[in-house]
mmCIF file with all atom_site columns, N, CA and C and ligand atoms in Angstrom:
data_model
loop_
_atom_site.group_PDB
_atom_site.id
_atom_site.type_symbol
_atom_site.label_atom_id
_atom_site.label_alt_id
_atom_site.label_comp_id
_atom_site.label_asym_id
_atom_site.label_entity_id
_atom_site.label_seq_id
_atom_site.pdbx_PDB_ins_code
_atom_site.Cartn_x
_atom_site.Cartn_y
_atom_site.Cartn_z
_atom_site.occupancy
_atom_site.B_iso_or_equiv
_atom_site.pdbx_formal_charge
_atom_site.auth_seq_id
_atom_site.auth_comp_id
_atom_site.auth_asym_id
_atom_site.auth_atom_id
_atom_site.pdbx_PDB_model_num
ATOM   1   N  N   . MET A 1 1  ? 14.770  26.801  -3.338  1.00 54.00 ? 58  MET A N   1
ATOM   2   C  CA  . MET A 1 1  ? 13.386  26.725  -3.294  1.00 54.00 ? 58  MET A CA  1
ATOM   3   C  C   . MET A 1 1  ? 12.720  28.180  -3.291  1.00 54.00 ? 58  MET A C   1
ATOM   4   N  N   . PRO A 1 2  ? 11.674  28.254  -4.212  1.00 52.00 ? 59  PRO A N   1
ATOM   5   C  CA  . PRO A 1 2  ? 10.943  29.466  -4.224  1.00 52.00 ? 59  PRO A CA  1
ATOM   6   C  C   . PRO A 1 2  ? 9.977   29.698  -3.113  1.00 52.00 ? 59  PRO A C   1
ATOM   7   N  N   . ASN A 1 3  ? 9.661   30.995  -2.734  1.00 53.00 ? 60  ASN A N   1
ATOM   8   C  CA  . ASN A 1 3  ? 8.971   31.149  -1.574  1.00 53.00 ? 60  ASN A CA  1
ATOM   9   C  C   . ASN A 1 3  ? 7.448   30.883  -1.751  1.00 53.00 ? 60  ASN A C   1
ATOM   10  N  N   . GLU A 1 4  ? 6.993   29.884  -2.264  1.00 54.00 ? 61  GLU A N   1
ATOM   11  C  CA  . GLU A 1 4  ? 5.653   29.739  -2.579  1.00 54.00 ? 61  GLU A CA  1
ATOM   12  C  C   . GLU A 1 4  ? 4.956   28.929  -1.413  1.00 54.00 ? 61  GLU A C   1
ATOM   13  N  N   . HIS A 1 5  ? 5.877   28.281  -0.545  1.00 56.00 ? 62  HIS A N   1
ATOM   14  C  CA  . HIS A 1 5  ? 5.473   27.360  0.427   1.00 56.00 ? 62  HIS A CA  1
ATOM   15  C  C   . HIS A 1 5  ? 4.491   28.216  1.540   1.00 56.00 ? 62  HIS A C   1
ATOM   16  N  N   . ASP A 1 6  ? 5.023   29.210  1.898   1.00 66.00 ? 63  ASP A N   1
ATOM   17  C  CA  . ASP A 1 6  ? 4.441   30.046  3.056   1.00 66.00 ? 63  ASP A CA  1
ATOM   18  C  C   . ASP A 1 6  ? 3.631   29.209  4.109   1.00 66.00 ? 63  ASP A C   1
ATOM   19  N  N   . ASP A 1 7  ? 2.388   29.410  4.304   1.00 76.00 ? 64  ASP A N   1
ATOM   20  C  CA  . ASP A 1 7  ? 1.851   28.434  5.342   1.00 76.00 ? 64  ASP A CA  1
ATOM   21  C  C   . ASP A 1 7  ? 0.466   27.905  4.573   1.00 76.00 ? 64  ASP A C   1
ATOM   22  N  N   . LYS A 1 8  ? 0.482   27.787  3.280   1.00 90.00 ? 65  LYS A N   1
ATOM   23  C  CA  . LYS A 1 8  ? -0.600  27.069  2.510   1.00 90.00 ? 65  LYS A CA  1
ATOM   24  C  C   . LYS A 1 8  ? -0.383  25.634  2.415   1.00 90.00 ? 65  LYS A C   1
ATOM   25  N  N   . SER A 1 9  ? -1.472  25.027  2.552   1.00 92.00 ? 66  SER A N   1
ATOM   26  C  CA  . SER A 1 9  ? -1.343  23.536  2.383   1.00 92.00 ? 66  SER A CA  1
ATOM   27  C  C   . SER A 1 9  ? -2.323  22.966  1.319   1.00 92.00 ? 66  SER A C   1
ATOM   28  N  N   . LYS A 1 10 ? -2.114  21.901  0.647   1.00 94.00 ? 67  LYS A N   1
ATOM   29  C  CA  . LYS A 1 10 ? -2.983  21.402  -0.350  1.00 94.00 ? 67  LYS A CA  1
ATOM   30  C  C   . LYS A 1 10 ? -3.933  20.358  0.160   1.00 94.00 ? 67  LYS A C   1
ATOM   31  N  N   . CYS A 1 11 ? -5.206  20.566  -0.156  1.00 95.00 ? 68  CYS A N   1
ATOM   32  C  CA  . CYS A 1 11 ? -6.201  19.472  0.463   1.00 95.00 ? 68  CYS A CA  1
ATOM   33  C  C   . CYS A 1 11 ? -6.033  18.114  -0.417  1.00 95.00 ? 68  CYS A C   1
ATOM   34  N  N   . PRO A 1 12 ? -5.766  16.972  0.339   1.00 93.00 ? 69  PRO A N   1
ATOM   35  C  CA  . PRO A 1 12 ? -5.730  15.817  -0.358  1.00 93.00 ? 69  PRO A CA  1
ATOM   36  C  C   . PRO A 1 12 ? -6.994  15.227  -1.045  1.00 93.00 ? 69  PRO A C   1
ATOM   37  N  N   . THR A 1 13 ? -8.057  15.777  -0.721  1.00 95.00 ? 70  THR A N   1
ATOM   38  C  CA  . THR A 1 13 ? -9.328  15.362  -1.151  1.00 95.00 ? 70  THR A CA  1
ATOM   39  C  C   . THR A 1 13 ? -9.608  16.272  -2.450  1.00 95.00 ? 70  THR A C   1
ATOM   40  N  N   . CYS A 1 14 ? -9.705  17.529  -2.255  1.00 96.00 ? 71  CYS A N   1
ATOM   41  C  CA  . CYS A 1 14 ? -10.265 18.266  -3.385  1.00 96.00 ? 71  CYS A CA  1
ATOM   42  C  C   . CYS A 1 14 ? -9.103  19.086  -4.195  1.00 96.00 ? 71  CYS A C   1
ATOM   43  N  N   . GLY A 1 15 ? -7.692  19.026  -3.569  1.00 96.00 ? 72  GLY A N   1
ATOM   44  C  CA  . GLY A 1 15 ? -6.712  19.676  -4.211  1.00 96.00 ? 72  GLY A CA  1
ATOM   45  C  C   . GLY A 1 15 ? -6.675  21.265  -4.025  1.00 96.00 ? 72  GLY A C   1
ATOM   46  N  N   . LYS A 1 16 ? -7.485  21.599  -3.280  1.00 95.00 ? 73  LYS A N   1
ATOM   47  C  CA  . LYS A 1 16 ? -7.564  23.177  -3.084  1.00 95.00 ? 73  LYS A CA  1
ATOM   48  C  C   . LYS A 1 16 ? -6.512  23.582  -2.037  1.00 95.00 ? 73  LYS A C   1
ATOM   49  N  N   . ARG A 1 17 ? -6.014  24.777  -2.276  1.00 95.00 ? 74  ARG A N   1
ATOM   50  C  CA  . ARG A 1 17 ? -4.978  25.327  -1.501  1.00 95.00 ? 74  ARG A CA  1
ATOM   51  C  C   . ARG A 1 17 ? -5.646  26.054  -0.386  1.00 95.00 ? 74  ARG A C   1
ATOM   52  N  N   . PHE A 1 18 ? -5.149  25.945  0.856   1.00 95.00 ? 75  PHE A N   1
ATOM   53  C  CA  . PHE A 1 18 ? -5.785  26.635  2.104   1.00 95.00 ? 75  PHE A CA  1
ATOM   54  C  C   . PHE A 1 18 ? -4.811  26.728  3.091   1.00 95.00 ? 75  PHE A C   1
ATOM   55  N  N   . ARG A 1 19 ? -5.235  27.639  3.959   1.00 93.00 ? 76  ARG A N   1
ATOM   56  C  CA  . ARG A 1 19 ? -4.284  27.751  5.253   1.00 93.00 ? 76  ARG A CA  1
ATOM   57  C  C   . ARG A 1 19 ? -4.665  26.981  6.322   1.00 93.00 ? 76  ARG A C   1
ATOM   58  N  N   . MET A 1 20 ? -3.560  26.282  6.845   1.00 91.00 ? 77  MET A N   1
ATOM   59  C  CA  . MET A 1 20 ? -3.626  25.268  7.824   1.00 91.00 ? 77  MET A CA  1
ATOM   60  C  C   . MET A 1 20 ? -4.308  25.834  9.025   1.00 91.00 ? 77  MET A C   1
ATOM   61  N  N   . ASP A 1 21 ? -4.129  27.183  9.269   1.00 91.00 ? 78  ASP A N   1
ATOM   62  C  CA  . ASP A 1 21 ? -4.742  27.736  10.611  1.00 91.00 ? 78  ASP A CA  1
ATOM   63  C  C   . ASP A 1 21 ? -6.172  28.176  10.305  1.00 91.00 ? 78  ASP A C   1
ATOM   64  N  N   . GLU A 1 22 ? -6.766  27.870  9.159   1.00 91.00 ? 79  GLU A N   1
ATOM   65  C  CA  . GLU A 1 22 ? -8.094  28.295  8.814   1.00 91.00 ? 79  GLU A CA  1
ATOM   66  C  C   . GLU A 1 22 ? -8.971  27.044  8.710   1.00 91.00 ? 79  GLU A C   1
ATOM   67  N  N   . THR A 1 23 ? -8.445  25.980  8.754   1.00 94.00 ? 80  THR A N   1
ATOM   68  C  CA  . THR A 1 23 ? -9.356  24.679  8.704   1.00 94.00 ? 80  THR A CA  1
ATOM   69  C  C   . THR A 1 23 ? -9.723  24.242  10.058  1.00 94.00 ? 80  THR A C   1
ATOM   70  N  N   . ASP A 1 24 ? -10.735 23.548  10.113  1.00 93.00 ? 81  ASP A N   1
ATOM   71  C  CA  . ASP A 1 24 ? -11.221 22.846  11.352  1.00 93.00 ? 81  ASP A CA  1
ATOM   72  C  C   . ASP A 1 24 ? -11.139 21.416  11.258  1.00 93.00 ? 81  ASP A C   1
ATOM   73  N  N   . ALA A 1 25 ? -10.393 20.935  10.098  1.00 95.00 ? 82  ALA A N   1
ATOM   74  C  CA  . ALA A 1 25 ? -10.140 19.414  9.840   1.00 95.00 ? 82  ALA A CA  1
ATOM   75  C  C   . ALA A 1 25 ? -8.834  19.129  9.218   1.00 95.00 ? 82  ALA A C   1
ATOM   76  N  N   . PRO A 1 26 ? -7.722  19.603  9.845   1.00 93.00 ? 83  PRO A N   1
ATOM   77  C  CA  . PRO A 1 26 ? -6.345  19.408  9.160   1.00 93.00 ? 83  PRO A CA  1
ATOM   78  C  C   . PRO A 1 26 ? -6.159  17.761  9.038   1.00 93.00 ? 83  PRO A C   1
ATOM   79  N  N   . PRO A 1 27 ? -5.422  17.403  7.880   1.00 93.00 ? 84  PRO A N   1
ATOM   80  C  CA  . PRO A 1 27 ? -4.805  18.233  6.883   1.00 93.00 ? 84  PRO A CA  1
ATOM   81  C  C   . PRO A 1 27 ? -5.647  18.487  5.723   1.00 93.00 ? 84  PRO A C   1
ATOM   82  N  N   . PHE A 1 28 ? -6.936  18.500  6.093   1.00 95.00 ? 85  PHE A N   1
ATOM   83  C  CA  . PHE A 1 28 ? -7.968  18.851  4.874   1.00 95.00 ? 85  PHE A CA  1
ATOM   84  C  C   . PHE A 1 28 ? -8.495  20.283  5.079   1.00 95.00 ? 85  PHE A C   1
ATOM   85  N  N   . CYS A 1 29 ? -9.139  20.835  4.021   1.00 96.00 ? 86  CYS A N   1
ATOM   86  C  CA  . CYS A 1 29 ? -9.501  22.181  4.004   1.00 96.00 ? 86  CYS A CA  1
ATOM   87  C  C   . CYS A 1 29 ? -10.904 22.374  4.714   1.00 96.00 ? 86  CYS A C   1
ATOM   88  N  N   . CYS A 1 30 ? -11.466 21.139  5.027   1.00 96.00 ? 87  CYS A N   1
ATOM   89  C  CA  . CYS A 1 30 ? -12.740 21.453  5.557   1.00 96.00 ? 87  CYS A CA  1
ATOM   90  C  C   . CYS A 1 30 ? -13.297 20.100  6.210   1.00 96.00 ? 87  CYS A C   1
ATOM   91  N  N   . GLN A 1 31 ? -14.196 20.055  6.978   1.00 96.00 ? 88  GLN A N   1
ATOM   92  C  CA  . GLN A 1 31 ? -14.759 18.623  7.538   1.00 96.00 ? 88  GLN A CA  1
ATOM   93  C  C   . GLN A 1 31 ? -15.357 17.776  6.423   1.00 96.00 ? 88  GLN A C   1
ATOM   94  N  N   . ARG A 1 32 ? -15.973 18.412  5.350   1.00 96.00 ? 89  ARG A N   1
ATOM   95  C  CA  . ARG A 1 32 ? -16.470 17.625  4.318   1.00 96.00 ? 89  ARG A CA  1
ATOM   96  C  C   . ARG A 1 32 ? -15.414 16.835  3.577   1.00 96.00 ? 89  ARG A C   1
ATOM   97  N  N   . CYS A 1 33 ? -14.362 17.351  3.331   1.00 96.00 ? 90  CYS A N   1
ATOM   98  C  CA  . CYS A 1 33 ? -13.218 16.711  2.576   1.00 96.00 ? 90  CYS A CA  1
ATOM   99  C  C   . CYS A 1 33 ? -12.677 15.537  3.591   1.00 96.00 ? 90  CYS A C   1
ATOM   100 N  N   . ARG A 1 34 ? -12.684 15.932  4.719   1.00 95.00 ? 91  ARG A N   1
ATOM   101 C  CA  . ARG A 1 34 ? -12.125 14.799  5.698   1.00 95.00 ? 91  ARG A CA  1
ATOM   102 C  C   . ARG A 1 34 ? -13.039 13.841  5.744   1.00 95.00 ? 91  ARG A C   1
ATOM   103 N  N   . LEU A 1 35 ? -14.289 13.910  5.676   1.00 95.00 ? 92  LEU A N   1
ATOM   104 C  CA  . LEU A 1 35 ? -15.413 12.773  5.649   1.00 95.00 ? 92  LEU A CA  1
ATOM   105 C  C   . LEU A 1 35 ? -15.281 12.072  4.215   1.00 95.00 ? 92  LEU A C   1
ATOM   106 N  N   . ILE A 1 36 ? -15.072 12.833  3.251   1.00 94.00 ? 93  ILE A N   1
ATOM   107 C  CA  . ILE A 1 36 ? -14.946 12.153  1.872   1.00 94.00 ? 93  ILE A CA  1
ATOM   108 C  C   . ILE A 1 36 ? -13.709 11.231  1.805   1.00 94.00 ? 93  ILE A C   1
ATOM   109 N  N   . ASP A 1 37 ? -12.597 11.709  2.284   1.00 93.00 ? 94  ASP A N   1
ATOM   110 C  CA  . ASP A 1 37 ? -11.378 10.821  2.472   1.00 93.00 ? 94  ASP A CA  1
ATOM   111 C  C   . ASP A 1 37 ? -11.512 9.606   3.358   1.00 93.00 ? 94  ASP A C   1
ATOM   112 N  N   . LEU A 1 38 ? -12.215 9.834   4.350   1.00 91.00 ? 95  LEU A N   1
ATOM   113 C  CA  . LEU A 1 38 ? -12.584 8.670   5.362   1.00 91.00 ? 95  LEU A CA  1
ATOM   114 C  C   . LEU A 1 38 ? -13.364 7.656   4.540   1.00 91.00 ? 95  LEU A C   1
ATOM   115 N  N   . GLY A 1 39 ? -14.475 8.202   3.691   1.00 91.00 ? 96  GLY A N   1
ATOM   116 C  CA  . GLY A 1 39 ? -15.349 7.215   3.214   1.00 91.00 ? 96  GLY A CA  1
ATOM   117 C  C   . GLY A 1 39 ? -14.596 6.435   2.045   1.00 91.00 ? 96  GLY A C   1
ATOM   118 N  N   . ARG A 1 40 ? -13.647 7.265   1.368   1.00 87.00 ? 97  ARG A N   1
ATOM   119 C  CA  . ARG A 1 40 ? -12.770 6.373   0.442   1.00 87.00 ? 97  ARG A CA  1
ATOM   120 C  C   . ARG A 1 40 ? -12.063 5.175   1.003   1.00 87.00 ? 97  ARG A C   1
ATOM   121 N  N   . TRP A 1 41 ? -11.440 5.396   2.208   1.00 83.00 ? 98  TRP A N   1
ATOM   122 C  CA  . TRP A 1 41 ? -10.825 4.387   2.870   1.00 83.00 ? 98  TRP A CA  1
ATOM   123 C  C   . TRP A 1 41 ? -11.722 3.158   3.304   1.00 83.00 ? 98  TRP A C   1
ATOM   124 N  N   . LEU A 1 42 ? -12.921 3.473   3.768   1.00 84.00 ? 99  LEU A N   1
ATOM   125 C  CA  . LEU A 1 42 ? -13.892 2.605   4.060   1.00 84.00 ? 99  LEU A CA  1
ATOM   126 C  C   . LEU A 1 42 ? -14.227 1.767   2.800   1.00 84.00 ? 99  LEU A C   1
ATOM   127 N  N   . ASP A 1 43 ? -14.533 2.543   1.714   1.00 80.00 ? 100 ASP A N   1
ATOM   128 C  CA  . ASP A 1 43 ? -14.868 1.809   0.516   1.00 80.00 ? 100 ASP A CA  1
ATOM   129 C  C   . ASP A 1 43 ? -13.951 0.920   -0.035  1.00 80.00 ? 100 ASP A C   1
ATOM   130 N  N   . GLU A 1 44 ? -12.396 1.235   0.045   1.00 76.00 ? 101 GLU A N   1
ATOM   131 C  CA  . GLU A 1 44 ? -11.505 0.324   -0.210  1.00 76.00 ? 101 GLU A CA  1
ATOM   132 C  C   . GLU A 1 44 ? -11.409 -1.041  0.645   1.00 76.00 ? 101 GLU A C   1
ATOM   133 N  N   . GLU A 1 45 ? -11.597 -0.703  1.838   1.00 73.00 ? 102 GLU A N   1
ATOM   134 C  CA  . GLU A 1 45 ? -11.598 -1.881  2.850   1.00 73.00 ? 102 GLU A CA  1
ATOM   135 C  C   . GLU A 1 45 ? -12.679 -2.951  2.527   1.00 73.00 ? 102 GLU A C   1
ATOM   136 N  N   . ILE A 1 46 ? -13.873 -2.292  2.262   1.00 63.00 ? 103 ILE A N   1
ATOM   137 C  CA  . ILE A 1 46 ? -15.008 -3.125  1.730   1.00 63.00 ? 103 ILE A CA  1
ATOM   138 C  C   . ILE A 1 46 ? -14.671 -3.813  0.416   1.00 63.00 ? 103 ILE A C   1
ATOM   139 N  N   . GLY A 1 47 ? -14.125 -2.997  -0.546  1.00 62.00 ? 104 GLY A N   1
ATOM   140 C  CA  . GLY A 1 47 ? -13.908 -3.555  -1.813  1.00 62.00 ? 104 GLY A CA  1
ATOM   141 C  C   . GLY A 1 47 ? -12.839 -4.737  -1.990  1.00 62.00 ? 104 GLY A C   1
ATOM   142 N  N   . LEU A 1 48 ? -11.958 -4.800  -0.964  1.00 57.00 ? 105 LEU A N   1
ATOM   143 C  CA  . LEU A 1 48 ? -10.831 -5.829  -1.089  1.00 57.00 ? 105 LEU A CA  1
ATOM   144 C  C   . LEU A 1 48 ? -11.155 -7.056  -1.312  1.00 57.00 ? 105 LEU A C   1
ATOM   145 N  N   . PRO A 1 49 ? -12.275 -7.769  -0.473  1.00 57.00 ? 106 PRO A N   1
ATOM   146 C  CA  . PRO A 1 49 ? -12.635 -9.090  -0.719  1.00 57.00 ? 106 PRO A CA  1
ATOM   147 C  C   . PRO A 1 49 ? -13.192 -9.462  -1.990  1.00 57.00 ? 106 PRO A C   1
ATOM   148 N  N   . PHE A 1 50 ? -13.807 -8.398  -2.691  1.00 54.00 ? 107 PHE A N   1
ATOM   149 C  CA  . PHE A 1 50 ? -14.498 -8.554  -4.046  1.00 54.00 ? 107 PHE A CA  1
ATOM   150 C  C   . PHE A 1 50 ? -13.331 -8.784  -4.966  1.00 54.00 ? 107 PHE A C   1
ATOM   151 N  N   . GLU A 1 51 ? -12.229 -7.886  -4.880  1.00 54.00 ? 108 GLU A N   1
ATOM   152 C  CA  . GLU A 1 51 ? -11.098 -8.036  -5.889  1.00 54.00 ? 108 GLU A CA  1
ATOM   153 C  C   . GLU A 1 51 ? -10.470 -9.503  -5.724  1.00 54.00 ? 108 GLU A C   1
ATOM   154 N  N   . ASP A 1 52 ? -10.340 -9.965  -4.597  1.00 54.00 ? 109 ASP A N   1
ATOM   155 C  CA  . ASP A 1 52 ? -9.756  -11.178 -4.317  1.00 54.00 ? 109 ASP A CA  1
ATOM   156 C  C   . ASP A 1 52 ? -10.593 -12.366 -4.915  1.00 54.00 ? 109 ASP A C   1
ATOM   157 N  N   . ASP A 1 53 ? -11.916 -12.215 -4.888  1.00 56.00 ? 110 ASP A N   1
ATOM   158 C  CA  . ASP A 1 53 ? -12.804 -13.036 -5.690  1.00 56.00 ? 110 ASP A CA  1
ATOM   159 C  C   . ASP A 1 53 ? -12.580 -13.121 -7.008  1.00 56.00 ? 110 ASP A C   1
ATOM   160 N  N   . GLU A 1 54 ? -12.497 -11.932 -7.536  1.00 56.00 ? 111 GLU A N   1
ATOM   161 C  CA  . GLU A 1 54 ? -12.440 -11.947 -9.170  1.00 56.00 ? 111 GLU A CA  1
ATOM   162 C  C   . GLU A 1 54 ? -11.060 -12.313 -9.710  1.00 56.00 ? 111 GLU A C   1
ATOM   163 N  N   . SER A 1 55 ? -10.070 -12.120 -8.884  1.00 57.00 ? 112 SER A N   1
ATOM   164 C  CA  . SER A 1 55 ? -8.589  -12.404 -9.521  1.00 57.00 ? 112 SER A CA  1
ATOM   165 C  C   . SER A 1 55 ? -7.977  -13.495 -8.761  1.00 57.00 ? 112 SER A C   1
ATOM   166 N  N   . PRO A 1 56 ? -8.380  -14.837 -8.820  1.00 58.00 ? 113 PRO A N   1
ATOM   167 C  CA  . PRO A 1 56 ? -7.605  -15.870 -8.137  1.00 58.00 ? 113 PRO A CA  1
ATOM   168 C  C   . PRO A 1 56 ? -6.146  -16.067 -8.533  1.00 58.00 ? 113 PRO A C   1
ATOM   169 N  N   . LYS A 1 57 ? -5.358  -15.297 -8.086  1.00 64.00 ? 114 LYS A N   1
ATOM   170 C  CA  . LYS A 1 57 ? -3.920  -15.349 -8.455  1.00 64.00 ? 114 LYS A CA  1
ATOM   171 C  C   . LYS A 1 57 ? -3.080  -16.191 -7.554  1.00 64.00 ? 114 LYS A C   1
ATOM   172 N  N   . THR A 1 58 ? -3.966  -17.008 -6.578  1.00 67.00 ? 115 THR A N   1
ATOM   173 C  CA  . THR A 1 58 ? -3.270  -17.793 -5.584  1.00 67.00 ? 115 THR A CA  1
ATOM   174 C  C   . THR A 1 58 ? -3.157  -19.129 -6.062  1.00 67.00 ? 115 THR A C   1
ATOM   175 N  N   . ILE A 1 59 ? -3.575  -19.454 -7.370  1.00 66.00 ? 116 ILE A N   1
ATOM   176 C  CA  . ILE A 1 59 ? -3.315  -20.871 -7.871  1.00 66.00 ? 116 ILE A CA  1
ATOM   177 C  C   . ILE A 1 59 ? -1.828  -21.105 -8.012  1.00 66.00 ? 116 ILE A C   1
ATOM   178 N  N   . ASP A 1 60 ? -1.559  -22.354 -7.531  1.00 74.00 ? 117 ASP A N   1
ATOM   179 C  CA  . ASP A 1 60 ? -0.183  -22.722 -7.642  1.00 74.00 ? 117 ASP A CA  1
ATOM   180 C  C   . ASP A 1 60 ? 0.203   -23.162 -9.010  1.00 74.00 ? 117 ASP A C   1
ATOM   181 N  N   . PRO A 1 61 ? 1.371   -22.596 -9.615  1.00 73.00 ? 118 PRO A N   1
ATOM   182 C  CA  . PRO A 1 61 ? 1.601   -23.023 -11.071 1.00 73.00 ? 118 PRO A CA  1
ATOM   183 C  C   . PRO A 1 61 ? 1.865   -24.428 -11.266 1.00 73.00 ? 118 PRO A C   1
ATOM   184 N  N   . ASP A 1 62 ? 2.353   -25.198 -10.194 1.00 79.00 ? 119 ASP A N   1
ATOM   185 C  CA  . ASP A 1 62 ? 2.572   -26.565 -10.471 1.00 79.00 ? 119 ASP A CA  1
ATOM   186 C  C   . ASP A 1 62 ? 1.231   -27.436 -10.540 1.00 79.00 ? 119 ASP A C   1
ATOM   187 N  N   . LEU A 1 63 ? 0.205   -26.746 -10.100 1.00 70.00 ? 120 LEU A N   1
ATOM   188 C  CA  . LEU A 1 63 ? -1.023  -27.662 -10.198 1.00 70.00 ? 120 LEU A CA  1
ATOM   189 C  C   . LEU A 1 63 ? -1.526  -27.684 -11.766 1.00 70.00 ? 120 LEU A C   1
ATOM   190 N  N   . THR A 1 64 ? -1.122  -26.778 -12.527 1.00 68.00 ? 121 THR A N   1
ATOM   191 C  CA  . THR A 1 64 ? -1.447  -26.591 -13.749 1.00 68.00 ? 121 THR A CA  1
ATOM   192 C  C   . THR A 1 64 ? -0.827  -27.569 -14.866 1.00 68.00 ? 121 THR A C   1
ATOM   193 N  N   . ARG A 1 65 ? 0.273   -28.105 -14.312 1.00 65.00 ? 122 ARG A N   1
ATOM   194 C  CA  . ARG A 1 65 ? 1.026   -29.063 -15.142 1.00 65.00 ? 122 ARG A CA  1
ATOM   195 C  C   . ARG A 1 65 ? 0.456   -30.561 -15.160 1.00 65.00 ? 122 ARG A C   1
HETATM 196 ZN ZN1 . ZN  B 2 .  ? -10.916 20.040  0.382   1.00 85.13 ? 386 ZN  B ZN1 1
#
């Protein structure tokens, strides 16, 4: 393994490399990225019911015969 790991982490939101001991919102590089990621999760939770409505895959194949 190359010695590039040191103590830098990659922010899951913006992909920026940062030092874990310099952030105030680990594992993100800043509070803003943490909130953005949190907002994504909330959006996905709200979006799920819509996806179910648009794709009715629960139809039983036997009923189409
Ligand atoms: Zn970030």
